[in-house]
mmCIF file with all atom_site columns, C-alpha atoms and ligand atoms in Angstrom:
data_model
loop_
_atom_site.group_PDB
_atom_site.id
_atom_site.type_symbol
_atom_site.label_atom_id
_atom_site.label_alt_id
_atom_site.label_comp_id
_atom_site.label_asym_id
_atom_site.label_entity_id
_atom_site.label_seq_id
_atom_site.pdbx_PDB_ins_code
_atom_site.Cartn_x
_atom_site.Cartn_y
_atom_site.Cartn_z
_atom_site.occupancy
_atom_site.B_iso_or_equiv
_atom_site.pdbx_formal_charge
_atom_site.auth_seq_id
_atom_site.auth_comp_id
_atom_site.auth_asym_id
_atom_site.auth_atom_id
_atom_site.pdbx_PDB_model_num
ATOM   1  C  CA  . MET G 1 1  ? 0.133  0.003  -0.099 1.00 97.00 ? 1  MET G CA  1
ATOM   2  C  CA  . PHE G 1 2  ? 1.255  3.518  -0.679 1.00 98.00 ? 2  PHE G CA  1
ATOM   3  C  CA  . VAL G 1 3  ? 1.985  5.505  1.897  1.00 98.00 ? 3  VAL G CA  1
ATOM   4  C  CA  . CYS G 1 4  ? 3.473  8.777  0.652  1.00 98.00 ? 4  CYS G CA  1
ATOM   5  C  CA  . LEU G 1 5  ? 1.953  9.337  -2.571 1.00 98.00 ? 5  LEU G CA  1
ATOM   6  C  CA  . CYS G 1 6  ? 3.721  12.295 -3.575 1.00 98.00 ? 6  CYS G CA  1
ATOM   7  C  CA  . HIS G 1 7  ? 7.071  10.421 -3.607 1.00 98.00 ? 7  HIS G CA  1
ATOM   8  C  CA  . GLY G 1 8  ? 5.273  6.901  -4.221 1.00 98.00 ? 8  GLY G CA  1
ATOM   9  C  CA  . ILE G 1 9  ? 6.520  5.465  -1.109 1.00 98.00 ? 9  ILE G CA  1
ATOM   10 C  CA  . THR G 1 10 ? 5.076  2.155  0.198  1.00 98.00 ? 10 THR G CA  1
ATOM   11 C  CA  . ASP G 1 11 ? 4.701  0.806  3.645  1.00 98.00 ? 11 ASP G CA  1
ATOM   12 C  CA  . LYS G 1 12 ? 7.042  -2.396 2.634  1.00 98.00 ? 12 LYS G CA  1
ATOM   13 C  CA  . GLN G 1 13 ? 9.464  0.436  1.270  1.00 98.00 ? 13 GLN G CA  1
ATOM   14 C  CA  . ILE G 1 14 ? 9.552  1.860  4.248  1.00 98.00 ? 14 ILE G CA  1
ATOM   15 C  CA  . ALA G 1 15 ? 9.506  -1.165 6.340  1.00 98.00 ? 15 ALA G CA  1
ATOM   16 C  CA  . ARG G 1 16 ? 12.850 -2.891 4.732  1.00 98.00 ? 16 ARG G CA  1
ATOM   17 C  CA  . ALA G 1 17 ? 14.278 0.893  5.280  1.00 98.00 ? 17 ALA G CA  1
ATOM   18 C  CA  . VAL G 1 18 ? 13.691 0.464  9.024  1.00 98.00 ? 18 VAL G CA  1
ATOM   19 C  CA  . ARG G 1 19 ? 15.201 -3.000 9.192  1.00 97.00 ? 19 ARG G CA  1
ATOM   20 C  CA  . GLU G 1 20 ? 18.400 -2.568 6.980  1.00 97.00 ? 20 GLU G CA  1
ATOM   21 C  CA  . GLU G 1 21 ? 18.725 0.813  6.614  1.00 96.00 ? 21 GLU G CA  1
ATOM   22 C  CA  . GLY G 1 22 ? 18.683 2.030  10.139 1.00 95.00 ? 22 GLY G CA  1
ATOM   23 C  CA  . VAL G 1 23 ? 15.919 4.358  9.584  1.00 97.00 ? 23 VAL G CA  1
ATOM   24 C  CA  . GLY G 1 24 ? 14.346 5.103  13.029 1.00 96.00 ? 24 GLY G CA  1
ATOM   25 C  CA  . ASN G 1 25 ? 12.256 8.044  12.831 1.00 97.00 ? 25 ASN G CA  1
ATOM   26 C  CA  . MET G 1 26 ? 10.440 10.365 10.560 1.00 97.00 ? 26 MET G CA  1
ATOM   27 C  CA  . ARG G 1 27 ? 13.622 12.294 10.223 1.00 98.00 ? 27 ARG G CA  1
ATOM   28 C  CA  . ASP G 1 28 ? 15.414 9.790  8.964  1.00 98.00 ? 28 ASP G CA  1
ATOM   29 C  CA  . LEU G 1 29 ? 12.689 8.875  6.218  1.00 98.00 ? 29 LEU G CA  1
ATOM   30 C  CA  . ARG G 1 30 ? 12.295 11.958 5.231  1.00 98.00 ? 30 ARG G CA  1
ATOM   31 C  CA  . LYS G 1 31 ? 15.941 12.399 4.311  1.00 97.00 ? 31 LYS G CA  1
ATOM   32 C  CA  . GLN G 1 32 ? 15.922 8.548  2.252  1.00 96.00 ? 32 GLN G CA  1
ATOM   33 C  CA  . PHE G 1 33 ? 12.708 9.082  0.396  1.00 98.00 ? 33 PHE G CA  1
ATOM   34 C  CA  . GLY G 1 34 ? 11.380 12.354 0.996  1.00 98.00 ? 34 GLY G CA  1
ATOM   35 C  CA  . VAL G 1 35 ? 8.219  10.914 2.917  1.00 98.00 ? 35 VAL G CA  1
ATOM   36 C  CA  . GLY G 1 36 ? 6.719  13.934 4.160  1.00 98.00 ? 36 GLY G CA  1
ATOM   37 C  CA  . SER G 1 37 ? 8.128  16.529 2.703  1.00 98.00 ? 37 SER G CA  1
ATOM   38 C  CA  . GLN G 1 38 ? 5.625  17.794 -0.134 1.00 98.00 ? 38 GLN G CA  1
ATOM   39 C  CA  . CYS G 1 39 ? 1.968  17.548 1.248  1.00 98.00 ? 39 CYS G CA  1
ATOM   40 C  CA  . GLY G 1 40 ? 2.799  16.170 4.585  1.00 97.00 ? 40 GLY G CA  1
ATOM   41 C  CA  . LYS G 1 41 ? -0.511 14.233 4.729  1.00 98.00 ? 41 LYS G CA  1
ATOM   42 C  CA  . CYS G 1 42 ? 1.264  11.135 4.908  1.00 98.00 ? 42 CYS G CA  1
ATOM   43 C  CA  . VAL G 1 43 ? 3.432  11.647 8.302  1.00 98.00 ? 43 VAL G CA  1
ATOM   44 C  CA  . GLN G 1 44 ? 0.536  10.396 10.490 1.00 98.00 ? 44 GLN G CA  1
ATOM   45 C  CA  . LEU G 1 45 ? 0.395  6.817  8.795  1.00 98.00 ? 45 LEU G CA  1
ATOM   46 C  CA  . ALA G 1 46 ? 4.111  6.551  8.202  1.00 98.00 ? 46 ALA G CA  1
ATOM   47 C  CA  . GLN G 1 47 ? 5.348  7.259  11.613 1.00 98.00 ? 47 GLN G CA  1
ATOM   48 C  CA  . GLN G 1 48 ? 2.684  4.405  12.055 1.00 98.00 ? 48 GLN G CA  1
ATOM   49 C  CA  . VAL G 1 49 ? 4.682  2.102  9.980  1.00 98.00 ? 49 VAL G CA  1
ATOM   50 C  CA  . ILE G 1 50 ? 7.475  2.896  11.320 1.00 98.00 ? 50 ILE G CA  1
ATOM   51 C  CA  . ASP G 1 51 ? 6.848  2.227  14.792 1.00 97.00 ? 51 ASP G CA  1
ATOM   52 C  CA  . ASN G 1 52 ? 5.034  -1.233 14.049 1.00 97.00 ? 52 ASN G CA  1
ATOM   53 C  CA  . THR G 1 53 ? 8.102  -2.135 12.325 1.00 97.00 ? 53 THR G CA  1
ATOM   54 C  CA  . ILE G 1 54 ? 10.085 -1.472 15.084 1.00 95.00 ? 54 ILE G CA  1
ATOM   55 C  CA  . VAL G 1 55 ? 7.729  -3.265 17.151 1.00 83.00 ? 55 VAL G CA  1
ATOM   56 C  CA  . ASP G 1 56 ? 7.676  -6.689 14.931 1.00 67.00 ? 56 ASP G CA  1
ATOM   57 C  CA  . GLU G 1 57 ? 11.470 -7.119 15.807 1.00 60.00 ? 57 GLU G CA  1
HETATM 58 FE FE1 . LIG M 2 .  ? 3.736  12.237 1.433  1.00 50.61 ? 1  LIG M FE1 1
HETATM 59 FE FE2 . LIG M 2 .  ? 2.601  14.151 0.415  1.00 50.61 ? 1  LIG M FE2 1
HETATM 60 S  S1  . LIG M 2 .  ? 2.171  11.932 0.783  1.00 50.61 ? 1  LIG M S1  1
HETATM 61 S  S2  . LIG M 2 .  ? 4.596  14.656 1.501  1.00 50.61 ? 1  LIG M S2  1
#
């Protein structure tokens, strides 16, 4: 599912970045993919995906 439509980023891409690339918060995610840097509508959902991925580990 797409989380950030502005940048075409999916929940799977975010989860992988958290697991494999050391992304731990929105700031890292924005740096990596630009998530949240345009309309900002995705920020809450992206944060949830980060949190859920960290909890799953
Ligand atoms: Fe992510 Fe617009 S949907 S910045």
